[in-house]
Structures are given as C-alpha cells and as structure tokens.
Coordinates of C-alpha atoms and ligand atoms in Angstrom, one line a residue:
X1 CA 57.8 -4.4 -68.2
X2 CA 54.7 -6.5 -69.2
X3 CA 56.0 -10.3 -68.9
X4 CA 53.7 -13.4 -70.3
X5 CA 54.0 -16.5 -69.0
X6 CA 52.6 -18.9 -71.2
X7 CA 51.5 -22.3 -69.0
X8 CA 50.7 -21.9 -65.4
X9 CA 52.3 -25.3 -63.9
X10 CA 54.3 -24.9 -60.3
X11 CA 57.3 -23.3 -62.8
X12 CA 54.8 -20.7 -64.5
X13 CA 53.4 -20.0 -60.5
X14 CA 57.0 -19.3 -59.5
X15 CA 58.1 -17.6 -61.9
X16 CA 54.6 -15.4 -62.1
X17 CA 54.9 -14.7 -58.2
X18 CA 58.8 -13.9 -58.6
X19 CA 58.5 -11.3 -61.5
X20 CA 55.5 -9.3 -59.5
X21 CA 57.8 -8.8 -56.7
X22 CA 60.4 -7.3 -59.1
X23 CA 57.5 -4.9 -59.7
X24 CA 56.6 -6.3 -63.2
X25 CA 53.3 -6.5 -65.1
X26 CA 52.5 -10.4 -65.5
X27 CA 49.9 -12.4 -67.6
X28 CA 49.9 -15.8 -67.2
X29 CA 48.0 -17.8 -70.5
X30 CA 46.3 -21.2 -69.1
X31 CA 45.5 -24.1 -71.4
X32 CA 42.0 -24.2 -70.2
X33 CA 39.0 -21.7 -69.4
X34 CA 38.0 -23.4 -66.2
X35 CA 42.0 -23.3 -64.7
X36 CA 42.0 -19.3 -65.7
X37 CA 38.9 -18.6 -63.6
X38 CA 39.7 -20.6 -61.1
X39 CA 43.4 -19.5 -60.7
X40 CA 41.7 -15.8 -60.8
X41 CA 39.4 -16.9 -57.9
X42 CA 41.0 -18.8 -55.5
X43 CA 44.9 -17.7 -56.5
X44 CA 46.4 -21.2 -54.8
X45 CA 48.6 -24.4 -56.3
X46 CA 47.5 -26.6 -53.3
X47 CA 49.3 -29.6 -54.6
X48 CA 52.3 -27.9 -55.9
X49 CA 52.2 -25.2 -53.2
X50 CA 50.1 -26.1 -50.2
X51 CA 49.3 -22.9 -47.8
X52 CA 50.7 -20.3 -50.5
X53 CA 48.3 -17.5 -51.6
X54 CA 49.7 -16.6 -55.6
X55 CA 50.0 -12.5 -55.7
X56 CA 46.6 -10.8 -56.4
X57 CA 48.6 -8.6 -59.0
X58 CA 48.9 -11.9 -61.7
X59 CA 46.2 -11.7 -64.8
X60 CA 45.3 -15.2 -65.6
X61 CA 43.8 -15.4 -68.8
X62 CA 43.2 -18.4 -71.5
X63 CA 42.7 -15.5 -74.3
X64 CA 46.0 -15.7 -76.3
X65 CA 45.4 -12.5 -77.8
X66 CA 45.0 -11.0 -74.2
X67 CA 48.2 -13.0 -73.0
X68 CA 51.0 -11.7 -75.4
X69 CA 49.2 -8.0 -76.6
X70 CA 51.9 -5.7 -75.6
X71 CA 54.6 -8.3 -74.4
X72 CA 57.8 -7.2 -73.7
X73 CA 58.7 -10.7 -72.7
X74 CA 57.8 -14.2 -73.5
X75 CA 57.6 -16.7 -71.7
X76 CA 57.3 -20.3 -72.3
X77 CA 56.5 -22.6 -69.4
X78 CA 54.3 -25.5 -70.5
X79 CA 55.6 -29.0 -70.1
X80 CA 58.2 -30.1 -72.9
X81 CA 55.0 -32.3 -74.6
X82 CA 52.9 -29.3 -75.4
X83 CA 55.4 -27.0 -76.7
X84 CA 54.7 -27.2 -80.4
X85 CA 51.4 -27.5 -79.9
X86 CA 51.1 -24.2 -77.9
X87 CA 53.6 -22.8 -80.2
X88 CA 51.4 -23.1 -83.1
X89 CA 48.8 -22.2 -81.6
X90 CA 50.1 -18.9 -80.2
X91 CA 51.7 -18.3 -83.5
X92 CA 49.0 -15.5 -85.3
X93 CA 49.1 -13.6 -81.8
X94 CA 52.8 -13.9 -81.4
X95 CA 53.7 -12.3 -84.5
X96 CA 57.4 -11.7 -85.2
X97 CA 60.1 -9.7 -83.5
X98 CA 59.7 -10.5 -79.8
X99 CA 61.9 -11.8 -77.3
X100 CA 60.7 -15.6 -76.2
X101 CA 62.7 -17.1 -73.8
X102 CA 62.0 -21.1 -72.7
X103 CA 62.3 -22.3 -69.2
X104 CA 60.7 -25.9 -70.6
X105 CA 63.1 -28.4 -69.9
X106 CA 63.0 -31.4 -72.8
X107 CA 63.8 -33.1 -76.0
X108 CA 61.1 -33.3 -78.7
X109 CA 60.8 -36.9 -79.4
X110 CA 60.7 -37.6 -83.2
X111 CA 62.8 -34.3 -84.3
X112 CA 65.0 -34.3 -81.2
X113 CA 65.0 -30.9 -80.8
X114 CA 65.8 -29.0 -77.7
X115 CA 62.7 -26.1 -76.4
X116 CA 64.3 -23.1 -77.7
X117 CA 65.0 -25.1 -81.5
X118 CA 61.3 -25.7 -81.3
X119 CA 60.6 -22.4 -81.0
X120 CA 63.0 -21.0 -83.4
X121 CA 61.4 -23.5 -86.0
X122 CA 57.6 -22.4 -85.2
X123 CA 57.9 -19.2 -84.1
X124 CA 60.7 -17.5 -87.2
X125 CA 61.6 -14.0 -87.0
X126 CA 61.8 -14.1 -83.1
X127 CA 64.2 -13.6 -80.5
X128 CA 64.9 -16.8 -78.4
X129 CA 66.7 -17.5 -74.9
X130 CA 66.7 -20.5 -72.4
X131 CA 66.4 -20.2 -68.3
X132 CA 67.6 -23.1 -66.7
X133 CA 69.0 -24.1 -63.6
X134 CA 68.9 -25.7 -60.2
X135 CA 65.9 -24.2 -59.3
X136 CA 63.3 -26.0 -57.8
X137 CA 59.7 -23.7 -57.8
X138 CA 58.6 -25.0 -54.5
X139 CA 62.0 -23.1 -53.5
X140 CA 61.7 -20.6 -56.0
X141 CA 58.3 -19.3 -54.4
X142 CA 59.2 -18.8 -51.2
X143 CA 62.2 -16.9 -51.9
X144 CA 65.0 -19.2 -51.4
X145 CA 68.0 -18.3 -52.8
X146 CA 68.8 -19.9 -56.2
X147 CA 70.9 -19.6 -59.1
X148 CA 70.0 -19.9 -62.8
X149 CA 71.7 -19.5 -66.5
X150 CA 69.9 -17.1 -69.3
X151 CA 71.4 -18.8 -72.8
X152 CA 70.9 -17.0 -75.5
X153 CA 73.0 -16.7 -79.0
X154 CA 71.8 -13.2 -79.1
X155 CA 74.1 -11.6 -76.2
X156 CA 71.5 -8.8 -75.7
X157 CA 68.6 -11.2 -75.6
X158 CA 70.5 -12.8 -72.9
X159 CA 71.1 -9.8 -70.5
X160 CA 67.9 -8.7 -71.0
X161 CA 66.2 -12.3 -69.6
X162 CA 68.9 -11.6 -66.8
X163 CA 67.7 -7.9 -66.3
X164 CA 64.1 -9.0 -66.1
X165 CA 64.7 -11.7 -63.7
X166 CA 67.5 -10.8 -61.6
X167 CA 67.2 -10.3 -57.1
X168 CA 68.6 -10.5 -54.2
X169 CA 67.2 -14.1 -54.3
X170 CA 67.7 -14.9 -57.8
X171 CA 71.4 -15.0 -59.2
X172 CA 71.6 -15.0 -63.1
X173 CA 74.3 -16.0 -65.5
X174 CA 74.4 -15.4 -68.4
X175 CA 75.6 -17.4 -71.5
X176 CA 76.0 -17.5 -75.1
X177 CA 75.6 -21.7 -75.0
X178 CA 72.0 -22.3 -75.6
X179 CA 72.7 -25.8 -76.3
X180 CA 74.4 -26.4 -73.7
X181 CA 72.0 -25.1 -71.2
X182 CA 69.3 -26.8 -72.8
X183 CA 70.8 -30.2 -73.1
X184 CA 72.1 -30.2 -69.4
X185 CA 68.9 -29.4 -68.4
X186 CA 66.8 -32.2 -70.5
X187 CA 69.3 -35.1 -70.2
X188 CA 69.3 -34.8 -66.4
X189 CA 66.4 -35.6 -65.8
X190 CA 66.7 -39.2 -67.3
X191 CA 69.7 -39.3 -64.7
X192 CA 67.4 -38.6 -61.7
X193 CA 65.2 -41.4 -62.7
X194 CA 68.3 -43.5 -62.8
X195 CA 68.9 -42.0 -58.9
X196 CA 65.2 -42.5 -58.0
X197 CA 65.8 -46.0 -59.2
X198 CA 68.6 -46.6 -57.2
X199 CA 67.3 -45.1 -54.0
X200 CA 64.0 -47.1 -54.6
X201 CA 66.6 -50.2 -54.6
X202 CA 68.0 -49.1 -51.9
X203 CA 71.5 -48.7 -53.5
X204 CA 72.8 -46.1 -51.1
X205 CA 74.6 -42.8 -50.8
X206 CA 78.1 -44.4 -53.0
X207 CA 76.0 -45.0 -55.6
X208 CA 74.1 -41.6 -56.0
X209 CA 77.6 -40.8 -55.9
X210 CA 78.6 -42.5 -59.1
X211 CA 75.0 -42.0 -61.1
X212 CA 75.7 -38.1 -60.9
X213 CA 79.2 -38.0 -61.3
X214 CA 79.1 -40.5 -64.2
X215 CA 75.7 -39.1 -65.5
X216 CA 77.3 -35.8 -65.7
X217 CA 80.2 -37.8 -67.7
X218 CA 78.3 -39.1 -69.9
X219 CA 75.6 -36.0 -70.8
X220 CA 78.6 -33.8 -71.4
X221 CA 80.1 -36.6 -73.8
X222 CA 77.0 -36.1 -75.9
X223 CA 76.6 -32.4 -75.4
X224 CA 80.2 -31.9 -76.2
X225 CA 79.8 -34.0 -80.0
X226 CA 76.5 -31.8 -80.7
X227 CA 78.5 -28.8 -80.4
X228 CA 78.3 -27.6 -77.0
X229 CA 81.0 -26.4 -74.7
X230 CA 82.3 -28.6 -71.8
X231 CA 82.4 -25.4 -69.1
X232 CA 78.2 -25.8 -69.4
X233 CA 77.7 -29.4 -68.7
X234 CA 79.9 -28.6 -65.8
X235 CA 78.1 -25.5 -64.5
X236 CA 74.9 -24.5 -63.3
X237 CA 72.7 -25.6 -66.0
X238 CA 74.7 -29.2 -66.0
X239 CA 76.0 -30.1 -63.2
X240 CA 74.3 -28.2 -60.7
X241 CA 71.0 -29.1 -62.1
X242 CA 71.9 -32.7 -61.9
X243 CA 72.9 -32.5 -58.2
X244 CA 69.6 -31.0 -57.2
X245 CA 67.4 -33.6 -59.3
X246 CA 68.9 -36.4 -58.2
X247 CA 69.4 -35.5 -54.4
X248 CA 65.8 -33.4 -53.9
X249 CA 62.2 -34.7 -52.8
X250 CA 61.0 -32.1 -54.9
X251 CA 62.3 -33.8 -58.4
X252 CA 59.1 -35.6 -60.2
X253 CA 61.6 -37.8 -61.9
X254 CA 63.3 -38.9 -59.0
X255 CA 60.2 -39.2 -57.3
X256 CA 59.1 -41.6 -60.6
X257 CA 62.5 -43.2 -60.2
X258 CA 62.3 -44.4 -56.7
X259 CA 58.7 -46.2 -57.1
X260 CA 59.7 -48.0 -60.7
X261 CA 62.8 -49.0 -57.8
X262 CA 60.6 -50.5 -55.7
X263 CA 58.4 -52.4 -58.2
X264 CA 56.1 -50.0 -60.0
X265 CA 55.8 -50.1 -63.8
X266 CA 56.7 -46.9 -65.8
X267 CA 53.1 -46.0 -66.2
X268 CA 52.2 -46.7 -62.9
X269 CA 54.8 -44.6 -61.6
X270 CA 53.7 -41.3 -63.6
X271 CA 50.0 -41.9 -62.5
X272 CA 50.9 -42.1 -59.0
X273 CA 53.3 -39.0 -59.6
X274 CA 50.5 -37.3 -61.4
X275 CA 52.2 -35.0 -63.1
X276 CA 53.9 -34.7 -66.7
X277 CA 57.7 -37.0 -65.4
X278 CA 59.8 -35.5 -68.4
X279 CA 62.9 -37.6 -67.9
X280 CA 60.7 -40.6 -69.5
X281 CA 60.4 -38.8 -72.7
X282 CA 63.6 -37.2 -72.9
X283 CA 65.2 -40.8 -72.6
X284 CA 64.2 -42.2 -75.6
X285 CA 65.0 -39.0 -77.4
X286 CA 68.5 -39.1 -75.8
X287 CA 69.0 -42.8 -77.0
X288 CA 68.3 -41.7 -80.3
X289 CA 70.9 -38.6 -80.0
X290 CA 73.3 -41.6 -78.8
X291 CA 72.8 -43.6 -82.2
X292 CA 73.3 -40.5 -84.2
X293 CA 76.1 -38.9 -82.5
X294 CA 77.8 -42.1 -81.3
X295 CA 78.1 -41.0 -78.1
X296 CA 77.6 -44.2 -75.8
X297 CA 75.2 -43.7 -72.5
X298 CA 75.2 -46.4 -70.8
X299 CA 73.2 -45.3 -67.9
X300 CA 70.5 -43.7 -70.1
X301 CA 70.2 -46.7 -72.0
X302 CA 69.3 -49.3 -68.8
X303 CA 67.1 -46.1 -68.3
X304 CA 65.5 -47.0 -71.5
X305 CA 65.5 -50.9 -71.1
X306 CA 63.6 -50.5 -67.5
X307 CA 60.9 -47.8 -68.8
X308 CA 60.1 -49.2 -72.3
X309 CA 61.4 -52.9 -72.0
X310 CA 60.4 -54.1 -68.9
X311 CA 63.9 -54.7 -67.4
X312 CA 63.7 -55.1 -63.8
X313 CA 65.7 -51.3 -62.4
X314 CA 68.2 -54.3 -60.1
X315 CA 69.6 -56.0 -63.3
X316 CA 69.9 -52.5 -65.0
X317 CA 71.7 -51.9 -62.0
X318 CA 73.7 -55.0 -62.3
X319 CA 74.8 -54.3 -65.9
X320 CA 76.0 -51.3 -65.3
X321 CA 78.3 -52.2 -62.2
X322 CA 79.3 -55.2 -64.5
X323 CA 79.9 -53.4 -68.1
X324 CA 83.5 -53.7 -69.6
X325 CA 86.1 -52.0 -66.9
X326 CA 87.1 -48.8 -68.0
X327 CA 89.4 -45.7 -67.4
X328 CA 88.3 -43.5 -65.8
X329 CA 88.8 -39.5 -67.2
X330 CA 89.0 -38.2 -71.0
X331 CA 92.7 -38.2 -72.0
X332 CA 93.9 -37.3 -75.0
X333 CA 96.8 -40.0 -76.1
X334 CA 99.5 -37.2 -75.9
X335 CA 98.6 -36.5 -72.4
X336 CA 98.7 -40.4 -71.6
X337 CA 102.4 -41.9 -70.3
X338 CA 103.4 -44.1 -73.0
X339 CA 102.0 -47.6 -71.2
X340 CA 98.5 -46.2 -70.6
X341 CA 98.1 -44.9 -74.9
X342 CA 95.6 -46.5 -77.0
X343 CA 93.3 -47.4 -73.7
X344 CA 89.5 -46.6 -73.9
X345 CA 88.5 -43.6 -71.4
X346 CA 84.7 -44.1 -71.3
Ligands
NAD1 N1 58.7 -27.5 -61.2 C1 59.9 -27.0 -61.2 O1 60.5 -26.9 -60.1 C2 60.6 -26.7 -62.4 C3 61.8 -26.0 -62.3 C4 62.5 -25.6 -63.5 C5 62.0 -26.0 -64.7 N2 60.9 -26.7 -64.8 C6 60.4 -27.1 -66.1 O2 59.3 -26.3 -66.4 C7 58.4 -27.1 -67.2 C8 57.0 -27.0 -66.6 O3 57.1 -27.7 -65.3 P1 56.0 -27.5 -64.2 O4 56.6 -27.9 -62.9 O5 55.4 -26.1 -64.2 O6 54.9 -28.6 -64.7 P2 53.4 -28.8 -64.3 O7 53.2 -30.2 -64.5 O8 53.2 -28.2 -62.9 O9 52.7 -27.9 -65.3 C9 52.6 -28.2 -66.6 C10 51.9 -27.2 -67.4 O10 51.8 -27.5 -68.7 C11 50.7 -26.9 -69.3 N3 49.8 -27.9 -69.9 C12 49.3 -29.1 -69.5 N4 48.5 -29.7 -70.4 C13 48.5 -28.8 -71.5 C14 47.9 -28.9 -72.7 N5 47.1 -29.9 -73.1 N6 48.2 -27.9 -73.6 C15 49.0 -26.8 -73.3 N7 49.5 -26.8 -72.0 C16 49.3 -27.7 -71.2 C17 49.9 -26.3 -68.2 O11 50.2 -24.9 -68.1 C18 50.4 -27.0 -67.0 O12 50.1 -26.3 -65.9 C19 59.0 -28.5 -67.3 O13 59.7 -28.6 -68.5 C20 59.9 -28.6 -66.1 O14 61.0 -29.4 -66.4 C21 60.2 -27.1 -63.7

C-alpha cells in the first residue's frame, strides 16, 4: 500500500517508521524545502528522538503533488493549528474519493470543529477516519506496545485504517464514534495542563487522582450533549488517553502544565516547551463548547482563567477544591431513593 503522511512532527516520524516495518510504501510531505532535504540526509528527530536513525525506506518530500500521487492512504499529522491551512493547500492534489484519516488531536478555535469535521468541510467528496489513542510516539517508535481506536462513520473506512496499521505492537479498535474519539482526544489535553499545574504546585498523587477521574467526568458530560456515546469517553480514546497525558513525561501539555505551576506565564511555558502545547488552544475552544452546549467544566474553565487571565494555577486550585459541594455520579431521579431526588449530580 502507498501511505502519505502529511506533517513530519514526532507523530508523523512514528507513524512513518511503524508503517515501513508493516512493509508499506510511505511519503512523508514536510511544510518546508529545507526540513525535506534534511530529513532525506541525515534521517534523525534528535529532540523528539535522540539516538534513533528514521528507516532509509521513508520518501520525504515538500512536493504535494509528489506526496499524495497514487495514495492509497492519507494521512494527516500536522499540529491541530495548521490543519486547514494544509488542507487547502493540498486540496487540487488531493482530489476526491480517497481515504484521509486524521491522527491530529484538536478543536479549531473560531468554528470549533474537531480534525476530521475540518477535513470533511475542506476536503468534500472524501473518505474520513480518526486514529487516536494512548499512544505516545517516543513509545510508539521503538516498538512499545500500544493501543489505539480507528473512528470512522464509514465502517469500511474504519477497518481499513485498522488493516493498514495493525502489529504485534500496535492493537487497533475500531469504532463507528468519530466524535467521540476525537473529542476525548482534544479535551484531554486541557486536562493534563490542569495535572501539570498541579504537579508544578506540588498537589500530589490524590489530586492527579481527582483531575483525571473528574476530567474524564466532565469531558464525557460534554461529549455526551454533542452526540457522542459514553462507552468512548470511557475507552481508549477517552479515558485511556487521559491517564497517559496526565501521568507521562512525554505529554507537552503536562510538561507546559507543571512550569505555568511553578510560576511561568502561559507564553513562557510554550517557548520553554518549544513545541506547538495544543491543550492551550483547545481550552478556549472547549469553553466555548461549554457556553453552547451548557455543559459546565469547571476544571477547564480555571484552565482558561490561568492561561488567558492571569489567575495564579494555586487559587484555580483553590476554587475548585472550594466550588459548591456536590454529588458525586450521574443519577437519573428514578434511580435515586426518594430523600436523595431533585439533588444536583455534577
Ligand atoms: N507526539 C505524540 O506522541 C502524539 C501522539 C498522538 C497524537 N499526537 C498528535 O499529533 C499531532 C502532531 O503532533 P507532533 O507530536 O507530531 O507535533 P510536532 O510539534 O512534533 O510537529 C508538528 C508538525 O506540524 C507541522 N507544521 C509545523 N508548522 C507548520 C506550518 N506552518 N504549516 C504546516 N505544517 C506545519 C510539521 O509537520 C511539524 O513537524 C498533534 O495534534 C498531537 O496532539 C501526537
């Protein structure tokens, strides 16, 4: 099969190195001239991948006709800002009726759409699927085992992602929930800069605790009012995803989390991380899905206050552990005893 990656960040690079073991032809498309040649050259990620040598078989190229001529597959791997943008541009080479599948994790600030609704919009007359998982590319590359979820509403679209990918190292689901999937795997990362926050802090291991297992709560409350199905939130692509960013060295966002924690602004943070932190775009995107869907997130929305309003991450901290007491669990009344009815169960 000929497979296209289009971006060639430490996801791309993973992915590319993964599909040439499966025995696949792969072209990876990079966003500039002088990264193509010297991908082609020198074949290493030394800051994403320090001491790995990228298979000799992957074609870099920054021709888009090149990349996608012949394509059987798709796919998209830029970071979630320059998804349109590359879209559009690939748009006269891309043509119609071929299979695109995003493993961009992000909401488009502005229209609020997920990857794969970005694509749908810019790209008509395609077929589009989402990859997404706990799957960390530093992992990923040296063959760790991992797990991931191919969404798609198109079933064969989504077995065929799965057929492409699929090893003894790589376990893949499949799912028709391509909402699902890609909300998960957009709204956690605004979670893990909440974790980062706390471990910068200091907060402890209870309080990881609570950020995931409440973050989780309330990303699926959201998920679930846009349409998608509760079973994904708590899968893979939700929950699974969540655990890893929050608890992993490898997570950017958490990584961006921990030093606004210990004092860094939001800016200075993402210089220091130096690469695109997603979760900071994705919050404000999510606080505007909150507003329209009336879904409250309270822990994404001290998220917002630290990174856009200058609240100190401690008194975000603060309000949270101090907001109105609560139930805990989403009962419906009838399955309430009669002196619990009527109580919120936020
Ligand atoms: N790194 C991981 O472990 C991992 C795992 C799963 C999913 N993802 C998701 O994959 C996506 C890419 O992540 P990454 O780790 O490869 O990011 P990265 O920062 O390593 O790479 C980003 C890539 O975006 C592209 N890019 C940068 N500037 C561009 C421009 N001006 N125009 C067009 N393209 C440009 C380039 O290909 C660049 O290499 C993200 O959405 C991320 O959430 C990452």
């Amino acid at each position: 099969m000929k497979i296209t990656l289009i971006g060639c960040g430490a996801w791309g690079m993973a992915i590319a190195a993964h599909l040439v073991k499966k025995g696949h032809a792969v072209t990876v498309w990079a966003h500039s001239e002088a990264e193509a040649v010297r991908l082609t050259t020198e074949r290493t990620m030394p800051q994403a991948f320090p001491g790995i040598v990228l298979p000799e078989e992957i074609i870099f190229t920054n021709d888009k006709k090149t990349a996608v001529d012949g394509a059987d597959l798709i796919v998209f791997a830029v970071a979630s800002p320059f998804t349109r943008t590359t879209a559009e541009s690939m748009r006269p080479f891309i043509g119609e009726g071929k299979r695109i599948v995003t493993v961009t994790k992000g909401i488009e600030e502005g229209t609020l759409l997920t990857q794969a609704e970005i694509l749908e919009e810019v790209l008509p007359g395609n077929v589009i699927g989402a990859l997404s998982g706990p799957t960390h590319a530093e992992e990923v590359i040296r063959g760790m085992p991992t797990t991931i979820v191919s969404a798609s509403k198109s079933r064969e679209m989504a077995e065929f992602v799965q057929d492409a990918f699929v090893s003894e190292m790589l376990r893949v689901y499949t799912s028709p929930d391509i909402l699902g999937v890609e909300l998960g795997g957009s709204l956690k990362n605004v979670i893990a800069l909440a974790a980062g926050m706390a471990d910068g802090l200091g907060a402890g291991d209870n309080c990881k605790a609570a950020l995931i297992t409440r973050g989780i709560h309330e990303i699926s409350g959201l998920a679930v009012k846009m349409g998608a199905h509760i079973s994904t939130l708590e899968g893979l692509s939700g929950m699974g995803d969540l655990i890893v960013t929050c608890a992993s060295m490898h997570s950017r966002n958490r990584r961006a989390g921990i030093l606004i924690g210990q004092g860094m602004t939001a800016d200075e943070a993402m210089k220091e991380v130096g690469q695109v932190v997603e979760g900071v775009y994705s919050a404000k995107a999510a606080s505007a899905l909150a507003k329209k869907y009336e879904a409250p997130l309270p822990i994404i929305e001290e998220v917002n206050l630290v990174l856009f309003s200058g609240e100190p991450a401690g008194t975000a901290l603060s309000n949270l552990m101090l907001r109105d007491r609560k139930m805990e669990g989403r009962f419906s009344q009838e399955d309430l005893p009669e002196c619990w009815r009527s109580d919120s169960s936020h």
